[in-house]
Coordinates of C-alpha atoms in Angstrom, one line a residue:
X1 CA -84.3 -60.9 15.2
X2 CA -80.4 -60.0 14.6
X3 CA -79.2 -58.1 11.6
X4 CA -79.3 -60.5 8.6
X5 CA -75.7 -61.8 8.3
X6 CA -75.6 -62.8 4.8
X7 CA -76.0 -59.4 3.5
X8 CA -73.5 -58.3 5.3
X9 CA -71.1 -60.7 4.4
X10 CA -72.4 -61.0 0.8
X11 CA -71.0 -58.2 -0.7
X12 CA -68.9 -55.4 1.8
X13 CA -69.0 -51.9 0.4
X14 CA -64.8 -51.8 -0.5
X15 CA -65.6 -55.2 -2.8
X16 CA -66.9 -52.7 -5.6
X17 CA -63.1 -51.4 -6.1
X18 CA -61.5 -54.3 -4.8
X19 CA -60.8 -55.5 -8.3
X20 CA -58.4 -53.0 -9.4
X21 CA -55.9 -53.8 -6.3
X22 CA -56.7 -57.5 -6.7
X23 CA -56.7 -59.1 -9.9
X24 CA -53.5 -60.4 -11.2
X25 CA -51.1 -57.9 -13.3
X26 CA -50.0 -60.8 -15.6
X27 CA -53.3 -62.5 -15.7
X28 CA -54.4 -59.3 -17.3
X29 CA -51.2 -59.3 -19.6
X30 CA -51.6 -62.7 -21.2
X31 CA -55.6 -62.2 -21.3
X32 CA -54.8 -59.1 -23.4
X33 CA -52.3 -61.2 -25.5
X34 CA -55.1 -63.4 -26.3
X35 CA -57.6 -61.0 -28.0
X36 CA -54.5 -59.7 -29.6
X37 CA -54.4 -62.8 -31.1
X38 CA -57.8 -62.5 -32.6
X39 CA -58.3 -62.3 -36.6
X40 CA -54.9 -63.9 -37.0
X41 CA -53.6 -67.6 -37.3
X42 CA -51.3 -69.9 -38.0
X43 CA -51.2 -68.7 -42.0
X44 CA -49.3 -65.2 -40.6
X45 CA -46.2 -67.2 -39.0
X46 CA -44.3 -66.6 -42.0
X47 CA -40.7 -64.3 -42.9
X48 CA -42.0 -61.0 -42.5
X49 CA -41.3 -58.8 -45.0
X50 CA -43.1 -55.3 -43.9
X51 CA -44.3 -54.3 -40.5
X52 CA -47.8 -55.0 -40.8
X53 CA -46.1 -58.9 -41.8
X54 CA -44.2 -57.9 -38.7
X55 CA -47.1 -57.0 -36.5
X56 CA -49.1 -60.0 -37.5
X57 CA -46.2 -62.9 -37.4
X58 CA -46.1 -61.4 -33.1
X59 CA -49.4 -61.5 -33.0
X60 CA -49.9 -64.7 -34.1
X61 CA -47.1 -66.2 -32.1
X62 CA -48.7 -64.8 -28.9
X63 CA -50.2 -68.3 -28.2
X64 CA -46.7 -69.9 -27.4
X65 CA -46.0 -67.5 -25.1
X66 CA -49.4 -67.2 -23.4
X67 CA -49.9 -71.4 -22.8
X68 CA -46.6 -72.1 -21.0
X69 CA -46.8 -68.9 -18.6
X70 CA -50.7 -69.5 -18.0
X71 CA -49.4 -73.3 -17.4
X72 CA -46.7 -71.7 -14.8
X73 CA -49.1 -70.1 -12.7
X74 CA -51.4 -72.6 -12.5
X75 CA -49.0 -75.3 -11.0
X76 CA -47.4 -72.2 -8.9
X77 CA -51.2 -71.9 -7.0
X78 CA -51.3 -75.7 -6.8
X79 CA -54.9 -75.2 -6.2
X80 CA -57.9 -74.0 -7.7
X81 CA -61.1 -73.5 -6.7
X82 CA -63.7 -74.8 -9.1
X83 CA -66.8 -76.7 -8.4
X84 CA -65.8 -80.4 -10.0
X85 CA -68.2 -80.3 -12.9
X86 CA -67.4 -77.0 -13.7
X87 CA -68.1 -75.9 -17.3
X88 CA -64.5 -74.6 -18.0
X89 CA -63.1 -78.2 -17.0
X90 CA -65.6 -79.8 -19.0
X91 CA -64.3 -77.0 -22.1
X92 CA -60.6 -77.7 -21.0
X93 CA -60.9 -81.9 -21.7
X94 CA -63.0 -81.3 -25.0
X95 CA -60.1 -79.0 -25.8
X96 CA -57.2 -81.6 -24.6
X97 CA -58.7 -84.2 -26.7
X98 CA -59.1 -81.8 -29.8
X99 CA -55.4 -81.7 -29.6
X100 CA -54.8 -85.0 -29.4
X101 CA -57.1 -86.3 -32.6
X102 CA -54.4 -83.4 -34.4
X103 CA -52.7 -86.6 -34.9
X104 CA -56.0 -87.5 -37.2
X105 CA -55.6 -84.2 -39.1
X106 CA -55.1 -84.0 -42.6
X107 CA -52.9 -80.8 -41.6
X108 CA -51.4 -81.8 -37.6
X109 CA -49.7 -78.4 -37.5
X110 CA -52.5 -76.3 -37.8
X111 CA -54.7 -77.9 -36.4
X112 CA -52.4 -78.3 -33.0
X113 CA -52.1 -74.4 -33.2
X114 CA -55.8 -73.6 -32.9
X115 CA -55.4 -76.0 -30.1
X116 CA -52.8 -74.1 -28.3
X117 CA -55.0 -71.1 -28.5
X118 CA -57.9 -72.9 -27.1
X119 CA -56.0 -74.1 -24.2
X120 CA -54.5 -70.8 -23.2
X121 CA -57.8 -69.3 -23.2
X122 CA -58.7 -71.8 -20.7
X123 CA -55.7 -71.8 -18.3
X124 CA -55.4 -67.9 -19.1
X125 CA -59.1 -67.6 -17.6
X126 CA -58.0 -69.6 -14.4
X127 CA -55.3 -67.4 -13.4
X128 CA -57.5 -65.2 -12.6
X129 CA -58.8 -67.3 -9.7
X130 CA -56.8 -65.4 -6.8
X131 CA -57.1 -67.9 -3.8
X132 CA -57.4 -64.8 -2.0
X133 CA -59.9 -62.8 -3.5
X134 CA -61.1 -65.3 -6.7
X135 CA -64.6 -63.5 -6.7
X136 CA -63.1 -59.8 -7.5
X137 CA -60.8 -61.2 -10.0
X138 CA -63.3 -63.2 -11.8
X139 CA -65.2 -60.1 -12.0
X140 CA -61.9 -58.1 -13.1
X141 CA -61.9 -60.6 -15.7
X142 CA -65.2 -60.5 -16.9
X143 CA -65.4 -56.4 -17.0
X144 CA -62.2 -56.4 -18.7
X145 CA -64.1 -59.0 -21.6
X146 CA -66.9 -56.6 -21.5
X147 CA -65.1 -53.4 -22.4
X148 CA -62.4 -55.6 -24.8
X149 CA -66.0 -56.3 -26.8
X150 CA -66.9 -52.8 -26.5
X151 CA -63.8 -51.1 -28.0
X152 CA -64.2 -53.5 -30.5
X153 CA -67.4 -52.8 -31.4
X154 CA -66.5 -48.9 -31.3
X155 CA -64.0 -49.6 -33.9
X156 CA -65.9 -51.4 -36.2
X157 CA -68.8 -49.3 -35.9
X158 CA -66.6 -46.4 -37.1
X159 CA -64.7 -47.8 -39.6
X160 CA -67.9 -49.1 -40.9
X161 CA -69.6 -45.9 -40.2
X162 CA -70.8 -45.4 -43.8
X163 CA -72.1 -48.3 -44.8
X164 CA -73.5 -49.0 -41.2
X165 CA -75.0 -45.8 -40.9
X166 CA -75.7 -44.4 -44.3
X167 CA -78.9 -44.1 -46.5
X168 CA -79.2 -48.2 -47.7
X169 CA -82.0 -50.0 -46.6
X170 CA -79.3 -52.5 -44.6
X171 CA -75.7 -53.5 -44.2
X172 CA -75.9 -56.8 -44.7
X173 CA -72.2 -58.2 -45.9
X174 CA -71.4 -54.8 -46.8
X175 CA -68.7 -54.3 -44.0
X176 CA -66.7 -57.0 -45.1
X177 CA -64.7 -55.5 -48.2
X178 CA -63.2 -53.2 -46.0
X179 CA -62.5 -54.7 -42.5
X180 CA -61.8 -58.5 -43.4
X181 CA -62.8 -61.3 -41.1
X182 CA -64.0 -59.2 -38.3
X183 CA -66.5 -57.8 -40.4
X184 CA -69.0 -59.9 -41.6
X185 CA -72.2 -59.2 -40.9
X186 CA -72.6 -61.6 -38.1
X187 CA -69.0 -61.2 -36.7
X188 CA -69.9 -57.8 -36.3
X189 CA -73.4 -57.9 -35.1
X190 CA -71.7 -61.0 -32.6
X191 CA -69.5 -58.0 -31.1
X192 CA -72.2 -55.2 -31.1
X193 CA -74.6 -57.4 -29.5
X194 CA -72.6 -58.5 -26.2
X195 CA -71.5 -54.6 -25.2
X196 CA -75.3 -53.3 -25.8
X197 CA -76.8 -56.5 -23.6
X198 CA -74.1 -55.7 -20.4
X199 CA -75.0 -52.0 -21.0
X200 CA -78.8 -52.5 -21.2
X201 CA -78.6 -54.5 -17.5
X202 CA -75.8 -51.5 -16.5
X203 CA -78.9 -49.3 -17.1
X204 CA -81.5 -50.6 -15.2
X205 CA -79.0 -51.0 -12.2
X206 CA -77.4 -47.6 -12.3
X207 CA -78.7 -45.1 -9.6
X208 CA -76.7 -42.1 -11.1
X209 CA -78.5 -40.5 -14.2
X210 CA -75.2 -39.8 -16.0
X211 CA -74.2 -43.4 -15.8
X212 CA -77.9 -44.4 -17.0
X213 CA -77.5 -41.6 -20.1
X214 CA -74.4 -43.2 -21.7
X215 CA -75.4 -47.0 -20.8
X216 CA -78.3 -45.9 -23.1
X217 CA -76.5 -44.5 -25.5
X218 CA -74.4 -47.4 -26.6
X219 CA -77.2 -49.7 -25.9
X220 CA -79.3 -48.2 -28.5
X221 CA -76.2 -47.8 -30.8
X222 CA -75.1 -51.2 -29.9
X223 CA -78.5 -52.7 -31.2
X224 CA -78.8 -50.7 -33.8
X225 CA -75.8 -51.8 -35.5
X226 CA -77.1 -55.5 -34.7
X227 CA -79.9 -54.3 -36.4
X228 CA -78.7 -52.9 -39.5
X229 CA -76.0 -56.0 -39.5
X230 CA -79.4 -58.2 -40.4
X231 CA -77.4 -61.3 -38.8
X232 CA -80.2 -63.7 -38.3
X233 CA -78.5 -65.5 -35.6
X234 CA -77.4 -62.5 -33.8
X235 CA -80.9 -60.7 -34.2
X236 CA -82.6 -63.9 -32.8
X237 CA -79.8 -64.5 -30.1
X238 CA -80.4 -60.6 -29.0
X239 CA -84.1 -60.8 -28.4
X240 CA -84.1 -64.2 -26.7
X241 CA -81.7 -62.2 -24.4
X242 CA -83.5 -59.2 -23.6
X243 CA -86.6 -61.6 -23.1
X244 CA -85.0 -64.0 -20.2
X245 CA -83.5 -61.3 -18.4
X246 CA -87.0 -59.3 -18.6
X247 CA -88.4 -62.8 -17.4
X248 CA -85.7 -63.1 -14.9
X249 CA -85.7 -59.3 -13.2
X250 CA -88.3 -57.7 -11.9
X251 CA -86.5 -54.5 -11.8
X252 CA -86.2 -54.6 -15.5
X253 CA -89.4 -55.9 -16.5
X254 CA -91.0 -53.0 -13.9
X255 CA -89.4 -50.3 -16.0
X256 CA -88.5 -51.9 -19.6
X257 CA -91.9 -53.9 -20.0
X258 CA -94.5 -51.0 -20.2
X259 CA -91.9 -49.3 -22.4
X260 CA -92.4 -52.4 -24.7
X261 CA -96.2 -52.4 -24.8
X262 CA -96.3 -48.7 -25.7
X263 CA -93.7 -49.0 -28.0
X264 CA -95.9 -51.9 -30.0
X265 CA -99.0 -50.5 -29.4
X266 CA -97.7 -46.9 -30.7
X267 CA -96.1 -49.1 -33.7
X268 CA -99.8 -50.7 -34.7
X269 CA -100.9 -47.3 -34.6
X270 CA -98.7 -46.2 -37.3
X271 CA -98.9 -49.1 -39.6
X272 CA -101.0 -51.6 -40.3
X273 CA -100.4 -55.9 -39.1
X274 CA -99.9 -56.4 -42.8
X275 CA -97.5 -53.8 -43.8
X276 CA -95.4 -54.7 -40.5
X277 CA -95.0 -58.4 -41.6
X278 CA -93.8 -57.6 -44.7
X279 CA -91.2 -55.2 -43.5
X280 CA -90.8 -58.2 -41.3
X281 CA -90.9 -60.4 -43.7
X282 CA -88.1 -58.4 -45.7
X283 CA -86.3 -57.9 -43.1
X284 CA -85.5 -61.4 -42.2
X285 CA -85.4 -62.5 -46.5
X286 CA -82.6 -59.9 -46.9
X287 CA -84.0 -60.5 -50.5
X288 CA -82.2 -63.7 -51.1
X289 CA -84.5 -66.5 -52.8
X290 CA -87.0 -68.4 -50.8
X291 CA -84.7 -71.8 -51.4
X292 CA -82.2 -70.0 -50.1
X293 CA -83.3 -68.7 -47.1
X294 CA -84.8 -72.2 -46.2
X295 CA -81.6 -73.7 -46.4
X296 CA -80.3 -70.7 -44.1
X297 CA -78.2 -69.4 -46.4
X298 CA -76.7 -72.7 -47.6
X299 CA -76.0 -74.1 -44.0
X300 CA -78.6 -77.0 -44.8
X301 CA -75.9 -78.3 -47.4
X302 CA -72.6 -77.5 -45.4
X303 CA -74.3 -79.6 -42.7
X304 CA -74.4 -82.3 -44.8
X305 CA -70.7 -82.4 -45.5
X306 CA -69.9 -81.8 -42.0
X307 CA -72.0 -85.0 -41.4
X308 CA -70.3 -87.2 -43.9
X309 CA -66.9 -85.9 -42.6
X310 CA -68.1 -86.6 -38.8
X311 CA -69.0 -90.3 -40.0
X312 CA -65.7 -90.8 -41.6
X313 CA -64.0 -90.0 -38.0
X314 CA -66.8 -90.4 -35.0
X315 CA -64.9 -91.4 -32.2
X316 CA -61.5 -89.1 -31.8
X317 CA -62.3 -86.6 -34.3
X318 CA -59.4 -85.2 -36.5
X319 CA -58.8 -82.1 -34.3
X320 CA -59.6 -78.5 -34.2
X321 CA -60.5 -77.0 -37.8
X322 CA -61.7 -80.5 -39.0
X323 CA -64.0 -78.4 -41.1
X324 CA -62.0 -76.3 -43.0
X325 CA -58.6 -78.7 -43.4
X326 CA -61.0 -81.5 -44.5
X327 CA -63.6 -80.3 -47.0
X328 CA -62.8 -76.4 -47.0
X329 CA -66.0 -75.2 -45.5
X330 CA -66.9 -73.6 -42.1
X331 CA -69.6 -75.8 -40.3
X332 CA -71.4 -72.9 -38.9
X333 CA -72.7 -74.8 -36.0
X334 CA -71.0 -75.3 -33.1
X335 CA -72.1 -78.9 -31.8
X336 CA -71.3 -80.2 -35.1
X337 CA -67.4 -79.0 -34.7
X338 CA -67.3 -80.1 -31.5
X339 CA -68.3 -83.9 -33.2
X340 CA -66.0 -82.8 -36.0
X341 CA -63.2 -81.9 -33.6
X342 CA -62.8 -83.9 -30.7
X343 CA -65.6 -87.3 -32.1
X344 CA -67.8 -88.6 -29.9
X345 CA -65.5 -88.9 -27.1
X346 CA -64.6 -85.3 -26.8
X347 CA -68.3 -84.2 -27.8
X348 CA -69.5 -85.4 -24.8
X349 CA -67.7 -83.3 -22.5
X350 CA -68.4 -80.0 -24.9
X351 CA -72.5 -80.6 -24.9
X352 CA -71.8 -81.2 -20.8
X353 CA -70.3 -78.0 -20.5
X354 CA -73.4 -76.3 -21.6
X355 CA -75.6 -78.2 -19.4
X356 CA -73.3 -77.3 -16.5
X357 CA -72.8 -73.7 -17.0
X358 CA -76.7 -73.5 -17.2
X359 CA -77.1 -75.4 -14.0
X360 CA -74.8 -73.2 -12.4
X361 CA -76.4 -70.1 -13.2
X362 CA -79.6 -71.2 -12.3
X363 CA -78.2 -72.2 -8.8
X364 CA -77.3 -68.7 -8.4
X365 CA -80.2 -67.6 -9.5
X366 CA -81.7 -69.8 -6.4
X367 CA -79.2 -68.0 -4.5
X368 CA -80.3 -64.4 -5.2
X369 CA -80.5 -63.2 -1.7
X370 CA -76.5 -64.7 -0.9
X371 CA -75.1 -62.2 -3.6
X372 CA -74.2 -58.2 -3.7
X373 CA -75.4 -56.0 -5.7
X374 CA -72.2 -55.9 -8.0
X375 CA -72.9 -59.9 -8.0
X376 CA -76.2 -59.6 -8.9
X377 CA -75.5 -57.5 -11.8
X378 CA -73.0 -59.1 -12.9
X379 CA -75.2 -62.4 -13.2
X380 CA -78.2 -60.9 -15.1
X381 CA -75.5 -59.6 -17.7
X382 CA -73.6 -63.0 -17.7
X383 CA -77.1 -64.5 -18.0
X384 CA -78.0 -62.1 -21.1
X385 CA -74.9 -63.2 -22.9
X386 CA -74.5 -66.5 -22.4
X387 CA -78.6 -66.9 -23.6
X388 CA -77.6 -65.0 -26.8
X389 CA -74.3 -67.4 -27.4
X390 CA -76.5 -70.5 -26.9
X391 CA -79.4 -69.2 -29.7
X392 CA -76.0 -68.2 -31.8
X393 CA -74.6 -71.6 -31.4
X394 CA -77.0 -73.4 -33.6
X395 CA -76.5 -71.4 -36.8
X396 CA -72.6 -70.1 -35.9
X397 CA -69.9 -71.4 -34.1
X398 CA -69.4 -70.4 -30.4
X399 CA -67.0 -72.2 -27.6
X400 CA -66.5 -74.9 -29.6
X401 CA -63.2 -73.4 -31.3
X402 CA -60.9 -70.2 -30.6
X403 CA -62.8 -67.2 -31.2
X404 CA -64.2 -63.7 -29.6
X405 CA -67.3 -66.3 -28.7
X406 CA -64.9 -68.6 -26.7
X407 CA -63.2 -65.7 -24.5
X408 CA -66.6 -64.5 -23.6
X409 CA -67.9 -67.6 -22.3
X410 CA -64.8 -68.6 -21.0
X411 CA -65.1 -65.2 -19.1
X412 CA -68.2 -65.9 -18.0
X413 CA -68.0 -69.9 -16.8
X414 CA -64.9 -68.4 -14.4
X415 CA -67.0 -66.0 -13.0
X416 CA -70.1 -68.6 -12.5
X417 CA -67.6 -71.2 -11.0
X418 CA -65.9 -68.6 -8.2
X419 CA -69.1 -67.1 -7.6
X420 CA -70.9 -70.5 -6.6
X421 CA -68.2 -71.6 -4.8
X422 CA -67.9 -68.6 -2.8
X423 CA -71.8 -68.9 -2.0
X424 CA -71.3 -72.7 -1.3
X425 CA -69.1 -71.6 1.1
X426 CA -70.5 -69.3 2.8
X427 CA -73.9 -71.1 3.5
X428 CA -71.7 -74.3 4.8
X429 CA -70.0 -71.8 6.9
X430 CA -73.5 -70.4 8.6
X431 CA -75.1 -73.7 8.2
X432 CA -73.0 -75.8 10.8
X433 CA -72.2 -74.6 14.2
X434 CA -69.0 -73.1 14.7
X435 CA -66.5 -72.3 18.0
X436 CA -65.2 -68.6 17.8
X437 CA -61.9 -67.7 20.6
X438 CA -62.9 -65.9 24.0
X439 CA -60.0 -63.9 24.9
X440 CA -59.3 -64.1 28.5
X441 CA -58.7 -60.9 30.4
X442 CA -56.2 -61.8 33.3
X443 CA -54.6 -58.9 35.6
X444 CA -50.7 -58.5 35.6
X445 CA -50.2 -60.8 38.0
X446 CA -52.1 -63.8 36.6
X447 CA -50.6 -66.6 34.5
X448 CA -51.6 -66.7 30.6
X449 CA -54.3 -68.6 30.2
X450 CA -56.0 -71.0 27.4
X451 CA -58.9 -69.1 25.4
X452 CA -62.2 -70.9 25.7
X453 CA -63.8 -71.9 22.6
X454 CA -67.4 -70.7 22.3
X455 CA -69.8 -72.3 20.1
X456 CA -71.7 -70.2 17.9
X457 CA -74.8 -71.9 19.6

């Protein structure tokens, strides 16, 4: 029995700092420029008049800038290497034929921005892909999303510190009158609950204790802002997280799971079934009106405009922001903009992608034992977040238009794609048989010779 090649190919100890030496300066530039662009829109490209006018008109213009030099790069590589169903590609047509059914919209020009800034997350993402090193850069990329999310988070959480972590029973929509769009309740729950799911896999991984200290400290800050947010979508989302990766690693479900059962039992011990489904119970009400809460929060009815709107356009769509240029609403689902959006035609693609990015992380998941340690990590996490976007994607909007949501996933299908195409590679390489060079030793007064080629077998 030789060594085991495939771990030592899988992962070389020098990969785990490789990406700071090898993922692209300007891919990191116009990445940046893209969550600059967040919680601004087409509405600030106006005559500034002050510098916070100032500040947002740039802002907001970043997208015209970021497209054409993402664009550049692209057709500079004149290759990429992404499986052929890959979920981004999939993203990138849905988006492509958003932009086109602009030409449906009742307001073209706005609705060909949003495009622009769904496109250049797309193309932004797949500059990252560094023919040579695209692992380590999609993983630059996707730890560069993480701690983007986290310093947002941070900043929230402390501009919000009072109402988040004062004496009322909760925080729902409280945020909001001080932080603007970022800060509803489940905007800021959304960015709370991505850093403390990376940071609660970080944990479990860590061999250090100091690293394991603070990966638990924002984790339980992190989830206790989710908590106090009272986001139903993001609470749900969060637990059907923390459950498939428990399912999924054995590491975490060796050290996390008898945690849980102690934790429950020790909480039956303190209360009683029926006074814990009330609090429950309350909880989840957020004391709004049981007709209210059935209709989750009014989505029931905005679904039904959303329908009626779809039906008045299935095929092309009227482009991105259907929803709120046609009857002033946000859908608050993200299949149904897609519909909105792109019609038929371009919601095909968009439900595809999420079959595909599944599919693909499942085939890694198959391919444990081909992947690092970093790699390994790196899956559970994209794993945890991507299950938490998919339960959020039902009652909130996700990839389906330009938001914190989209650069996440986006972040996360780029990494799936070079990481399975890496692995595909690899096992075709020490699948077939293969012919290596002999060098021939000759003395000084021998002709140069031709070098034998060996096979493998």
């Amino acid at each position: 029995m030789g060594p085991d090649i495939r771990r030592g190919l899988s992962f070389p100890s020098s990969d785990k700092t490789a990406w700071r030496n090898r993922v692209p300066l300007v891919a990191v530039m116009l990445w940046l420029c893209l969550w600059a662009n967040l919680d601004t829109g087409f509405w600030d490209i106006v005559m500034p008049e002050s510098p916070s006018e100032w500040q947002s008109a740039v802002r907001a213009c970043l997208p015209f800038l970021v497209l054409p030099l993402a664009a550049f790069m692209l057709i500079r590589k004149n290759s990429l290497a992404l499986p052929k169903l890959a979920p981004s590609k999939l993203l990138l047509i849905y988006g492509a034929l958003a932009a086109i059914s602009a030409i449906f919209s009742p307001e073209p020009l706005w609705s060909a921005y949003w495009s622009i800034t769904y496109l250049a997350t797309i193309l932004t993402a797949w500059t990252f892909v560094d023919g040579r090193s695209p692992v380590e850069s999609a993983r630059g990329l996707l730890l560069i999303t993480w701690v983007s999310t986290l310093l947002v988070a941070a900043y929230l959480g402390h501009s919000s510190s009072q109402m988040i972590f004062g004496h009322s029973v909760a925080a729902y929509n409280r945020p909001e009158a001080g932080l603007d769009k970022l800060s509803r309740s489940s905007g800021v729950a959304r960015w709370a609950a991505v850093p403390g799911l990376v940071c609660a896999v970080r944990a479990f991984y860590s061999r250090r204790f100091i690293p394991i200290a603070i990966y638990v400290a924002i984790t339980g800050m992190c989830f206790f802002i989710v908590y106090r947010m009272q986001s139903r979508g993001a609470v749900f989302g969060a637990v059907a997280a923390l459950v498939f990766i428990l399912v999924l690693s054995s590491r975490m479900r060796r050290y996390a799971l008898p945690f849980v059962i102690l934790s429950t039992v020790f909480l039956f011990l303190l209360e009683s079934p029926g006074v814990i489904s009330e609090r429950v119970s309350d909880y989840l009400m957020r004391g709004q009106t049981q007709e209210l809460f059935e209709s989750m929060s009014g989505r029931t009815q905005i679904y039904e405009h959303g329908v009626t709107a779809f039906q008045d356009a299935p095929i092309f769509g009227r482009g991105q922001w259907t929803d709120r240029l046609v009857f002033y609403e946000h859908v608050h689902n993200s299949f149904l903009q897609a519909l909105l959006n792109a019609g038929i035609v371009g919601g095909i693609p968009y439900f595809a992608s999420w079959i595909a990015g599944w599919i693909m992380f499942f085939k890694l998941r198959n391919r444990w034992k081909w992947l690092g340690r970093e790699d390994r990590v790196c899956l559970l996490e994209s794993g945890a977040v991507m299950m938490f976007f998919t339960v959020r994607a039902m009652p909130e909007t996700t990839t389906a238009s330009f938001a914190v949501d989209l650069l996440v996933m986006v972040a996360i299908y780029v990494y799936l794609e070079t990481l399975i195409s890496d692995v595909a590679r690899r096992k075709a390489y020490y699948s077939t048989p293969a012919t290596f060079i002999v060098p021939y030793v000759r003395s000084e007064d021998q002709a140069p010779q031709v070098p034998q080629m060996v096979s493998r077998r």
